[in-house]
Amino acid sequence: MKIKKIAAAMSGVVAVGLALASSPAVAAASAEALLRAKCLACHTETDAGFSRIADQRKSPEGWLMSIARMQIVHGLKITDEERRAVVKHLADTQGLAPSETEGSRYALERRLNTMEAFESEQFTQMCARCHSGARVLLQRRPASEWEHLVHFHLGQYPTAEFQAFGRDRDWLGIALKEVVPDLAGKLPLESEAWKAWQARAPQAVDGEWSLSGHMTGRGGFSGVMKVSAGKAQDLHALSFEGRWDDGKPMAGKGQALIYTGYEWRADLVVDGTPMRQVFALEDGVLRGRMFLRDHDEVGADVVASLQRDGNARVLAVHPAYLKAGDEGELRIVGSKLEGEVGLPQGVSLLETVRRSASEVVLRVRAEAAARGVHPVTVGAASGGSLAVYERIGELKVLPAYAVARIGGNGTPTAKVEARFDAEAWDAGPDGQPGTSDDFRIGVVPARWSVEPFDEVAVRDEDVKFAGLMDEASGVFVPGGAGPNPLRRMSANNVGNLKVVAEVQQGGTPVRGEGQLIVAPQRWNNPPIP
Amino acid sequence: MKNTMIGGALRRSARAAAVAACVAGSAMPAAAANESLALQPGSEYLMVANYPNNLNVVDVATASVYKTCTLPDAFGPGLTQISPDRRTAYILNNRFGTIYGIELDSCKVTFRAEMSLADNERAKSIASFTISADGKELYAVQNPTTINRDHYRVGEPRFVVYDSSAGLDARPVRTFPAPRQSTIMQAAPDGTLYLAGQNLYEVDVKTGEMKVKLPIRDWNRSTHAPLDVLYIWPVQTPQRDFTILYTTAEYQDDKQDMETAEFQYGYLNVNLLTGEAEAREFGPLTEIYFTGLRSPKDRNIIYGLLHRLTKYDIAEGKLLQAVELEHTYYTLLTNHDGSRLYLTGTFNDIAIYDADSLTKLGNVQLPGGDMSLGTGQVFVR
């Protein structure tokens, strides 16, 4: 009912945008003035600031959602540009310290396949059944504000206490008497981490960043991202040049805005496709996820480091594995890659193909004796590793559980595909998979297929209707939306599938399995799931 | 574990929900031409609301739409109760916010009660209202929230009594505290009101006193898991059974292990004519039903409905028959002699089944869209 309408409207609030027009000092002053002009119609000015607003800290996306709700539910009138300025100001002055987002960044990075697991069953059932638990953990409030939030929930969504995990208990009583004190203790407004973070010196951003990434269903890539000052405070221009591990070039250009001194949000166009970066900046390292703006299920894990003195790092080795007895080309990616290359014992250097401060390309050979995972260093730069394996003993499908969503077919919602990696493991010297001497080899090419997950899926012919798995890439494209007259009870093209990856090892197949739910369209897609 | 299993079964029902959403999009305005058509005394009718703002009256004998009234304001949930004199349809609508009385002969709105009692209040009734057996009073449970300028405050639920002749600006004549999480209610001829929620309560409508008639949350059985009740369909059955389905699980032994427990369906039942109450399991839980209905002909038979229409022998605890449906239906109704079953809810067609053989006899197409979660009623004028 109502919950759907608001949530659907919230879906239009796609992401934290860039405050393009504002100039440095004016921005803060005008944001204050904006708050005064826009919010005081309902909020009041107190010693601490504006009522309700002053007593919360949250991520940029969290602030965006709150203000969007003021528009959708309460009728606040504010332009997109004004809203950007207000979100920027609130995230800067009432944000979260980097350590306060640890463990919950997947929600900001839009890793919507994440299976959450919380120690507290009560928290899971009370607060993480309609939305992610991360949405809660990415906020800080005093008890009075957690209490207001509970009242908002039940006032706005009166059916909350009648739903599963609501009707079996005194939902409101538990929320007020148990959850509120618990959250106020664990997620308080005031924290040492936030105090320390506010006192820190601004971080350097402009310069050349060496970048390494891996996109599921496509492969690894690396390159150099140049960052320079933009037209406003915390705004930066960026350009990226690099290549995929298969040799194809890759280039992009865009802009990044830094919130709270470290929350990097960039919009860029890579080879014609709009993409977004959600990174955290700390000590000369950017880490996070880069994904397609219009298909955020398609994304890459990314790490980058700034070329500057004292920031020598190996980010990754592409590829990060080699078969014992084989020869191959390795690309070591990092910053300040100066000095001698430190290869594992039993891995011999055949040729240095080329090298720079951000990339060292070598031809090497791995001996059988080198089996295992070993560090790779370049001068003072460390952080990379190379796995030398004998055979693939085990194959894991990642993610082990994924959700794709039907769409298209004349409906306004696009299909949401699912992408998988096959992660190979060496069973170690004992030859037994699942023992402590196993080691991870890395993501390997595999042959992909889907099977019915259970008897219901067999009966409903889910494999036939739910979509198509690309045999080579592990990319699954779900079926069209809407009722399908060919299906039992004219059901739509949902399904429950087993995802199978297979590699050949000396003539014997090694199989890995995962689960894929092909679900109906998402009727709501807020900035924080 | 219990919830995982029910969740698994419900996952499939998401298909049906998505299908229904498409149909709602094609809703047409109601045909208003027959609004002044009077109902015929002695004739049996089925009334049911649907999108965008229709209250349909179906003639049971000819299985056709007799008339359609246009409802004011927003739709939802379209839950109806028929007055004891069979002249007025009461309907909870306007997003759970308003109860209307509609004179069926003329389609005129004769009664209107806003659940919210103050300007800065928003109150909803979660399917929680009915009419007294003498037709003089209307009962509801309201869940209020005070909307302050910059914050909400959830208030205590209240049990309210209206004078059914209060007209278009009805205000409660009596107000009492009510338990949170109250849902459907039915009134007995002796004046007692039965209200479902945390437990099934017997309510004294004069004093507001509530006694547990059948425990739900408070039913601590060492042999069974706590009941789960999601039942928001107050069907006024011909034999005056107030029936509510529940799910539970029976443990194998005193270890109370959910992994090995057997999932079961059961019902809570109050016979409104006698006040007799019972709660019992009637079969294994193999699929989800939104509604169940005891046969007016045979008290040992209970039907279940959602993806399939099923029939159980209560004493034997056995599924007797099940038929596949063209799509899901939510709410099961019966005619007075118990020979026909009417499948309503979700789409905009009513399916008619023979109550003995479960063979399909036909459909009634309604003007407009989705019947949604609403509850219709069958009555003889």
XYZ file of N, CA and C in Angstrom, chain A residues 21-239:
657
model
N 27.744 23.374 -9.316
C 27.824 24.815 -9.521
C 28.441 25.584 -8.349
N 28.343 25.039 -7.140
C 28.709 25.864 -5.993
C 30.212 26.086 -5.862
N 30.582 27.282 -5.424
C 31.998 27.576 -5.202
C 32.294 27.414 -3.716
N 33.574 27.171 -3.333
C 33.959 26.683 -2.009
C 33.230 27.312 -0.817
N 33.610 28.505 -0.424
C 33.114 29.086 0.824
C 31.620 29.372 0.757
N 31.201 29.804 -0.421
C 29.785 30.120 -0.621
C 28.934 28.896 -0.306
N 29.479 27.721 -0.663
C 28.711 26.493 -0.509
C 28.234 26.298 0.929
N 29.160 26.400 1.901
C 28.804 26.166 3.291
C 27.786 27.195 3.770
N 28.078 28.445 3.476
C 27.194 29.525 3.909
C 25.817 29.357 3.288
N 25.789 29.053 1.995
C 24.495 28.977 1.342
C 23.755 27.714 1.774
N 24.494 26.661 2.126
C 23.817 25.464 2.621
C 23.121 25.756 3.944
N 23.810 26.490 4.813
C 23.198 26.911 6.092
C 21.924 27.702 5.824
N 22.058 28.645 4.885
C 20.905 29.499 4.570
C 19.771 28.667 3.980
N 20.149 27.691 3.187
C 19.136 26.812 2.593
C 18.383 26.028 3.655
N 19.142 25.475 4.600
C 18.513 24.723 5.687
C 17.499 25.615 6.411
N 17.946 26.831 6.660
C 17.093 27.786 7.352
C 15.828 28.059 6.534
N 16.030 28.297 5.278
C 14.898 28.672 4.418
C 13.956 27.488 4.167
N 14.526 26.303 4.050
C 13.719 25.156 3.609
C 13.170 24.318 4.752
N 13.894 24.240 5.837
C 13.527 23.252 6.854
C 12.739 23.842 8.015
N 12.897 25.154 8.233
C 12.283 25.740 9.432
C 10.762 25.847 9.353
N 10.217 25.558 8.201
C 8.759 25.519 8.109
C 8.217 24.465 9.074
N 8.985 23.401 9.291
C 8.514 22.312 10.156
C 9.462 22.050 11.326
N 10.751 22.193 11.069
C 11.731 21.976 12.142
C 11.941 23.299 12.873
N 12.471 23.225 14.098
C 12.666 24.459 14.865
C 14.139 24.630 15.193
N 14.509 25.870 15.443
C 15.899 26.136 15.772
C 16.084 25.955 17.277
N 17.078 25.185 17.658
C 17.369 24.954 19.075
C 18.815 25.340 19.322
N 19.265 25.206 20.570
C 20.664 25.526 20.881
C 21.619 24.650 20.069
N 21.212 23.415 19.865
C 22.096 22.469 19.187
C 22.058 22.618 17.663
N 21.108 23.398 17.158
C 20.946 23.522 15.706
C 19.486 23.334 15.377
N 19.199 22.684 14.247
C 17.799 22.474 13.881
C 17.291 21.174 14.497
N 16.065 21.225 15.020
C 15.499 20.055 15.698
C 15.534 18.846 14.767
N 15.782 17.699 15.334
C 15.885 16.431 14.615
C 17.144 16.379 13.735
N 17.353 17.409 12.947
C 18.414 17.372 11.933
C 19.784 17.354 12.608
N 19.943 18.154 13.668
C 21.247 18.279 14.328
C 21.639 17.003 15.072
N 20.665 16.148 15.357
C 20.937 15.014 16.241
C 21.187 13.705 15.496
N 21.611 13.791 14.258
C 21.844 12.564 13.506
C 23.126 12.703 12.709
N 23.822 11.578 12.542
C 24.937 11.531 11.587
C 24.694 10.370 10.649
N 25.007 10.575 9.375
C 24.839 9.477 8.420
C 25.630 9.716 7.149
N 25.588 8.730 6.281
C 26.308 8.767 5.004
C 25.654 9.787 4.068
N 26.340 10.178 2.991
C 25.703 11.075 2.019
C 24.396 10.488 1.486
N 24.415 9.190 1.185
C 23.198 8.553 0.671
C 22.101 8.554 1.736
N 22.493 8.411 2.994
C 21.528 8.445 4.090
C 20.852 9.805 4.177
N 21.656 10.870 4.076
C 21.076 12.216 4.083
C 20.175 12.429 2.871
N 20.617 11.922 1.750
C 19.799 12.066 0.540
C 18.426 11.428 0.749
N 18.415 10.243 1.331
C 17.132 9.551 1.529
C 16.230 10.301 2.503
N 16.820 10.817 3.577
C 15.989 11.558 4.543
C 15.348 12.766 3.869
N 16.143 13.498 3.110
C 15.610 14.729 2.516
C 14.626 14.396 1.392
N 14.918 13.335 0.676
C 13.959 12.916 -0.348
C 12.624 12.571 0.312
N 12.674 11.979 1.495
C 11.426 11.675 2.199
C 10.699 12.957 2.594
N 11.464 13.987 2.991
C 10.826 15.268 3.310
C 10.039 15.764 2.099
N 10.574 15.511 0.907
C 9.874 15.926 -0.316
C 8.665 15.034 -0.588
N 8.904 13.723 -0.588
C 7.874 12.782 -1.041
C 6.732 12.689 -0.036
N 7.070 12.622 1.257
C 6.038 12.404 2.274
C 5.512 13.711 2.846
N 6.424 14.654 3.095
C 6.002 15.847 3.838
C 5.829 17.085 2.973
N 6.176 16.994 1.712
C 5.886 18.105 0.809
C 6.934 19.208 0.792
N 8.144 18.927 1.273
C 9.231 19.912 1.157
C 9.470 20.234 -0.313
N 9.604 21.534 -0.609
C 9.910 21.949 -1.986
C 11.380 22.355 -2.039
N 12.140 21.681 -2.860
C 13.577 21.966 -2.941
C 14.049 21.513 -4.325
N 14.903 22.298 -4.963
C 15.374 21.891 -6.292
C 16.474 20.845 -6.125
N 16.769 20.137 -7.196
C 17.819 19.113 -7.136
C 19.147 19.729 -6.726
N 19.391 20.924 -7.260
C 20.674 21.571 -6.976
C 20.778 21.979 -5.504
N 19.666 22.513 -4.991
C 19.635 22.878 -3.564
C 19.800 21.637 -2.692
N 19.161 20.592 -3.107
C 19.245 19.356 -2.323
C 20.672 18.830 -2.296
N 21.347 18.912 -3.442
C 22.743 18.467 -3.480
C 23.591 19.249 -2.496
N 23.355 20.574 -2.439
C 24.143 21.422 -1.538
C 23.869 21.064 -0.077
N 22.612 20.791 0.233
C 22.246 20.451 1.610
C 22.838 19.087 1.998
N 22.744 18.127 1.103
C 23.293 16.793 1.385
C 24.805 16.883 1.601
N 25.465 17.647 0.758
C 26.924 17.787 0.868
C 27.286 18.384 2.221
N 26.592 19.438 2.579
C 26.875 20.125 3.835
C 26.627 19.216 5.038
N 25.505 18.524 5.038
C 25.175 17.664 6.179
C 26.118 16.468 6.258
N 26.470 15.902 5.101
C 27.396 14.761 5.120
C 28.777 15.198 5.591
N 29.187 16.408 5.236
C 30.503 16.907 5.672
C 30.533 17.188 7.168
N 29.467 17.794 7.684
C 29.495 18.242 9.080
C 28.873 17.225 10.029
N 28.020 16.321 9.516
C 27.384 15.307 10.355
C 27.431 13.963 9.625
N 28.656 13.573 9.294
C 28.844 12.318 8.567
C 29.304 11.211 9.497
N 29.926 10.212 8.896
C 30.459 9.088 9.657
C 31.962 9.043 9.451
N 32.708 8.670 10.482
C 34.137 8.433 10.305
C 34.303 7.175 9.466
N 35.420 7.055 8.733
C 35.605 5.857 7.903
C 35.416 4.567 8.706
N 35.953 4.533 9.921
C 35.838 3.292 10.710
C 34.384 2.989 11.055
N 33.556 4.021 11.075
C 32.141 3.799 11.420
C 31.348 3.188 10.257
N 31.940 3.171 9.071
C 31.248 2.552 7.929
C 31.773 1.146 7.653
N 32.815 0.759 8.377
C 33.426 -0.551 8.141
C 32.403 -1.663 8.314
N 32.430 -2.617 7.420
C 31.496 -3.737 7.536
C 30.130 -3.455 6.930
N 29.855 -2.214 6.594
C 28.544 -1.897 6.006
C 28.669 -1.233 4.636
N 29.903 -1.111 4.148
C 30.096 -0.361 2.905
C 29.434 -1.041 1.706
N 29.195 -2.340 1.808
C 28.560 -3.041 0.689
C 27.238 -2.383 0.296
N 26.560 -1.800 1.290
C 25.262 -1.179 0.982
C 25.469 0.104 0.172
N 26.510 0.867 0.511
C 26.802 2.084 -0.246
C 27.311 1.716 -1.642
N 28.059 0.609 -1.688
C 28.658 0.174 -2.954
C 27.663 -0.570 -3.840
N 26.450 -0.690 -3.383
C 25.358 -1.326 -4.123
C 25.689 -2.766 -4.507
N 26.185 -3.487 -3.531
C 26.370 -4.929 -3.711
C 25.089 -5.567 -3.196
N 24.082 -5.592 -4.079
C 22.742 -5.962 -3.634
C 22.583 -7.465 -3.430
N 23.599 -8.239 -3.788
C 23.532 -9.680 -3.539
C 24.071 -10.067 -2.170
N 24.521 -9.087 -1.410
C 25.118 -9.414 -0.118
C 24.096 -10.088 0.800
N 24.480 -11.228 1.339
C 23.643 -11.901 2.335
C 24.104 -11.417 3.698
N 23.250 -10.670 4.371
C 23.665 -10.138 5.670
C 23.552 -11.205 6.746
N 24.434 -11.156 7.713
C 24.345 -12.052 8.863
C 24.718 -11.254 10.098
N 23.772 -11.102 10.998
C 24.044 -10.354 12.228
C 23.992 -11.295 13.422
N 24.822 -10.984 14.389
C 24.856 -11.803 15.592
C 23.498 -11.799 16.289
N 22.883 -10.624 16.337
C 21.636 -10.503 17.078
C 20.453 -10.901 16.209
N 19.783 -11.969 16.627
C 18.598 -12.409 15.902
C 17.501 -11.352 16.036
N 17.469 -10.719 17.206
C 16.459 -9.687 17.419
C 16.633 -8.536 16.423
N 17.873 -8.092 16.260
C 18.120 -7.009 15.311
C 17.703 -7.439 13.904
N 18.071 -8.649 13.520
C 17.741 -9.139 12.178
C 16.235 -9.134 11.955
N 15.498 -9.634 12.939
C 14.052 -9.762 12.758
C 13.328 -8.422 12.906
N 13.823 -7.595 13.802
C 13.142 -6.316 14.052
C 13.485 -5.273 12.987
N 14.756 -5.211 12.599
C 15.224 -4.050 11.836
C 15.881 -4.378 10.500
N 16.030 -5.641 10.162
C 16.698 -5.937 8.892
C 15.840 -6.849 8.028
N 14.518 -6.740 8.182
C 13.672 -7.593 7.343
C 13.009 -6.834 6.199
N 12.832 -5.522 6.330
C 12.256 -4.739 5.225
C 13.368 -4.121 4.392
N 14.445 -3.750 5.037
C 15.597 -3.169 4.344
C 16.849 -3.772 4.935
N 17.990 -3.422 4.383
C 19.236 -3.993 4.872
C 19.492 -3.535 6.305
N 20.204 -4.349 7.046
C 20.647 -3.933 8.374
C 21.680 -2.822 8.247
N 22.375 -2.816 7.125
C 23.404 -1.785 6.894
C 22.790 -0.392 6.907
N 21.551 -0.263 6.441
C 20.893 1.043 6.450
C 20.865 1.582 7.886
N 20.694 0.700 8.845
C 20.669 1.103 10.251
C 22.094 1.379 10.754
N 22.999 0.455 10.438
C 24.370 0.557 10.965
C 25.123 1.752 10.392
N 24.616 2.328 9.315
C 25.253 3.504 8.715
C 24.643 4.798 9.265
N 24.132 4.752 10.497
C 23.600 5.965 11.131
C 24.067 6.020 12.580
N 24.130 7.234 13.095
C 24.455 7.437 14.504
C 23.453 8.422 15.095
N 22.858 8.068 16.227
C 21.841 8.901 16.864
C 21.851 8.673 18.374
N 21.354 9.657 19.127
C 21.099 9.411 20.548
C 19.787 8.647 20.702
N 19.512 8.161 21.908
C 18.306 7.355 22.147
C 17.039 8.075 21.681
N 16.963 9.384 21.955
C 15.737 10.108 21.593
C 15.472 10.046 20.089
N 16.544 10.061 19.310
C 16.374 10.023 17.847
C 16.077 8.617 17.335
N 16.655 7.595 17.966
C 16.267 6.220 17.585
C 14.796 6.012 17.912
N 14.373 6.633 19.033
C 12.975 6.503 19.425
C 12.050 7.195 18.408
N 12.422 8.401 18.007
C 11.632 9.079 16.967
C 11.514 8.203 15.724
N 12.610 7.537 15.403
C 12.636 6.712 14.191
C 11.644 5.545 14.301
N 11.564 4.937 15.483
C 10.609 3.841 15.683
C 9.180 4.372 15.493
N 8.903 5.529 16.072
C 7.558 6.107 15.922
C 7.257 6.441 14.457
N 8.272 6.936 13.766
C 8.069 7.206 12.337
C 7.689 5.917 11.612
N 8.437 4.850 11.900
C 8.189 3.587 11.199
C 6.752 3.112 11.362
N 6.315 3.013 12.607
C 4.984 2.451 12.815
C 3.890 3.437 12.404
N 4.183 4.732 12.548
C 3.210 5.734 12.120
C 3.043 5.740 10.608
N 4.147 5.582 9.911
C 4.099 5.622 8.450
C 3.672 4.287 7.858
N 4.075 3.213 8.503
C 3.784 1.860 7.992
C 3.059 1.068 9.069
N 1.762 1.375 9.276
C 1.038 0.740 10.394
C 0.983 -0.778 10.290
N 1.193 -1.320 9.107
C 1.127 -2.777 8.982
C 2.404 -3.455 9.474
N 3.445 -2.673 9.801
C 4.721 -3.269 10.223
C 4.540 -4.254 11.368
N 3.639 -3.922 12.308
C 3.479 -4.808 13.469
C 2.543 -5.979 13.188
N 2.021 -6.061 11.963
C 1.149 -7.170 11.597
C 1.855 -8.162 10.670
N 3.025 -7.770 10.172
C 3.738 -8.635 9.227
C 4.483 -9.739 9.973
N 5.023 -10.695 9.211
C 5.844 -11.742 9.816
C 6.976 -11.075 10.591
N 7.314 -11.620 11.738
C 8.302 -11.055 12.673
C 7.813 -9.768 13.330
N 6.549 -9.424 13.093
C 5.938 -8.313 13.803
C 4.790 -8.846 14.652
N 3.927 -9.642 14.009
C 2.708 -10.098 14.687
C 2.974 -11.175 15.740
N 4.161 -11.753 15.734
C 4.448 -12.797 16.717
C 4.979 -12.227 18.028
N 5.032 -10.890 18.132
C 5.633 -10.280 19.321
C 5.048 -8.895 19.544
N 5.383 -8.318 20.691
C 4.986 -6.947 20.985
C 5.987 -6.035 20.264
N 5.749 -5.807 18.975
C 6.762 -5.157 18.140
C 7.145 -3.776 18.687
N 6.152 -2.966 18.971
C 6.441 -1.601 19.412
C 7.140 -1.609 20.773
N 6.654 -2.439 21.673
C 7.254 -2.522 23.004
C 8.718 -2.921 22.919
N 9.002 -3.932 22.122
C 10.386 -4.403 21.988
C 11.241 -3.325 21.317
N 10.675 -2.691 20.295
C 11.437 -1.657 19.583
C 11.818 -0.529 20.540
N 10.859 -0.078 21.341
C 11.132 1.065 22.226
C 11.969 0.665 23.440
N 11.649 -0.494 24.014
C 12.297 -0.832 25.289
C 13.603 -1.573 25.110
N 13.770 -2.280 24.001
C 14.994 -3.067 23.848
C 15.876 -2.579 22.704
N 15.266 -2.358 21.534
C 16.090 -2.000 20.376
C 16.666 -0.585 20.522
N 15.848 0.346 20.959
C 16.317 1.738 21.066
C 17.540 1.863 21.993
N 17.475 1.358 23.230
C 18.674 1.466 24.079
C 19.879 0.752 23.476
N 19.618 -0.383 22.848
C 20.702 -1.147 22.247
C 21.396 -0.341 21.142
N 20.586 0.261 20.261
C 21.165 1.040 19.162
C 21.860 2.297 19.694
N 21.243 2.933 20.685
C 21.851 4.153 21.230
C 23.215 3.832 21.841
N 23.358 2.639 22.411
C 24.642 2.231 22.980
C 25.667 1.917 21.900
N 25.228 1.206 20.878
C 26.175 0.753 19.846
C 26.415 1.794 18.765
N 25.415 2.606 18.482
C 25.514 3.567 17.378
C 25.195 4.963 17.907
N 26.051 5.486 18.805
C 25.736 6.764 19.465
C 26.072 7.964 18.591
N 25.424 9.079 18.904
C 25.693 10.290 18.130
C 27.149 10.735 18.281
N 27.632 10.741 19.511
C 29.003 11.206 19.757
C 29.950 10.012 19.757
N 31.084 10.158 19.080
C 32.071 9.077 19.133
C 33.476 9.644 19.022
N 34.425 8.925 19.584
C 35.835 9.322 19.490
C 36.280 9.309 18.028
N 35.827 8.289 17.307
C 36.246 8.146 15.908
C 35.828 9.376 15.106
N 34.637 9.861 15.339
C 34.147 11.009 14.575
C 34.895 12.279 14.987
N 35.132 12.426 16.293
C 35.893 13.582 16.765
C 37.265 13.608 16.114
N 37.932 12.443 16.132
C 39.291 12.357 15.575
C 39.251 12.620 14.074
N 38.238 12.112 13.410
C 38.160 12.274 11.963
C 37.945 13.746 11.588
N 37.131 14.434 12.370
C 36.892 15.849 12.075
C 38.149 16.682 12.266
N 39.054 16.228 13.170
C 40.266 16.999 13.474
C 41.396 16.716 12.494
N 41.217 15.741 11.614
C 42.336 15.331 10.756
C 42.606 16.363 9.655
N 43.844 16.282 9.094
C 44.192 17.161 7.976
C 43.531 16.628 6.712
N 43.184 17.532 5.778
C 42.578 17.040 4.535
C 43.528 16.110 3.786
N 42.979 15.166 3.055
C 43.803 14.186 2.357
C 44.107 14.658 0.935
N 45.316 14.317 0.476
C 45.692 14.634 -0.907
C 44.932 13.720 -1.865
N 44.476 14.302 -2.958
C 43.704 13.527 -3.923
C 44.258 13.709 -5.333
N 44.711 14.945 -5.628
C 45.112 15.228 -6.999
C 46.440 14.558 -7.318
N 46.543 14.044 -8.540
C 47.754 13.363 -8.978
C 47.394 12.135 -9.792
N 48.369 11.239 -9.899
C 48.149 10.027 -10.687
C 47.897 8.840 -9.784
N 46.825 8.145 -10.059
C 46.470 6.962 -9.279
C 46.663 5.721 -10.151
N 47.322 4.761 -9.566
C 47.426 3.475 -10.241
C 46.236 2.642 -9.772
N 45.559 1.991 -10.718
C 44.275 1.381 -10.366
C 44.218 -0.064 -10.855
N 43.662 -0.920 -10.019
C 43.512 -2.324 -10.393
C 42.096 -2.764 -10.048
N 41.500 -3.564 -10.933
C 40.130 -3.978 -10.657
C 39.797 -5.330 -11.251
N 38.657 -5.849 -10.806
C 38.143 -7.093 -11.377
C 36.635 -6.991 -11.519
N 36.156 -7.187 -12.741
C 34.719 -7.153 -12.977
C 34.217 -8.571 -13.232
N 33.300 -9.003 -12.398
C 32.716 -10.339 -12.548
C 32.054 -10.457 -13.920
N 32.325 -11.549 -14.575
C 31.734 -11.766 -15.890
C 32.519 -11.109 -17.018
N 33.610 -10.413 -16.665
C 34.396 -9.757 -17.709
C 35.887 -9.972 -17.489
N 36.364 -9.820 -16.244
C 37.768 -10.085 -15.949
C 38.468 -8.911 -15.300
N 39.796 -9.053 -15.200
C 40.597 -8.035 -14.521
C 40.932 -6.883 -15.448
N 41.326 -5.768 -14.844
C 41.809 -4.616 -15.606
C 42.713 -3.798 -14.717
N 43.495 -2.921 -15.345
C 44.334 -2.014 -14.570
C 44.620 -0.797 -15.434
N 45.121 0.252 -14.793
C 45.413 1.458 -15.553
C 45.770 2.604 -14.641
N 45.769 3.794 -15.222
C 46.133 4.985 -14.467
C 44.975 5.967 -14.505
N 44.603 6.468 -13.323
C 43.539 7.461 -13.227
C 44.179 8.779 -12.799
N 44.016 9.798 -13.669
C 44.577 11.116 -13.346
C 43.492 11.974 -12.718
N 43.817 12.559 -11.575
C 42.836 13.358 -10.837
C 43.370 14.771 -10.671
N 42.534 15.758 -11.003
C 42.953 17.151 -10.838
C 41.813 17.954 -10.221
N 42.185 19.136 -9.675
C 41.191 19.954 -8.984
C 40.055 20.332 -9.932
N 38.836 20.323 -9.435
C 37.681 20.693 -10.240
C 37.241 22.113 -9.939
N 36.022 22.432 -10.354
C 35.564 23.820 -10.292
C 35.040 24.231 -8.917
N 34.891 23.284 -8.033
C 34.371 23.636 -6.708
C 35.126 22.843 -5.656
N 34.903 23.227 -4.396
C 35.563 22.527 -3.314
C 35.171 21.057 -3.323
N 36.167 20.202 -3.137
C 35.966 18.754 -3.076
C 35.547 18.136 -4.411
N 35.548 18.943 -5.442
C 35.189 18.419 -6.753
C 36.477 18.200 -7.547
N 36.571 17.077 -8.235
C 37.801 16.742 -8.961
C 37.458 16.199 -10.335
N 38.307 16.559 -11.290
C 38.152 15.994 -12.631
C 38.990 14.726 -12.680
N 38.536 13.735 -13.409
C 39.337 12.512 -13.505
C 39.310 11.961 -14.918
N 40.414 11.343 -15.278
C 40.437 10.611 -16.549
C 41.192 9.314 -16.307
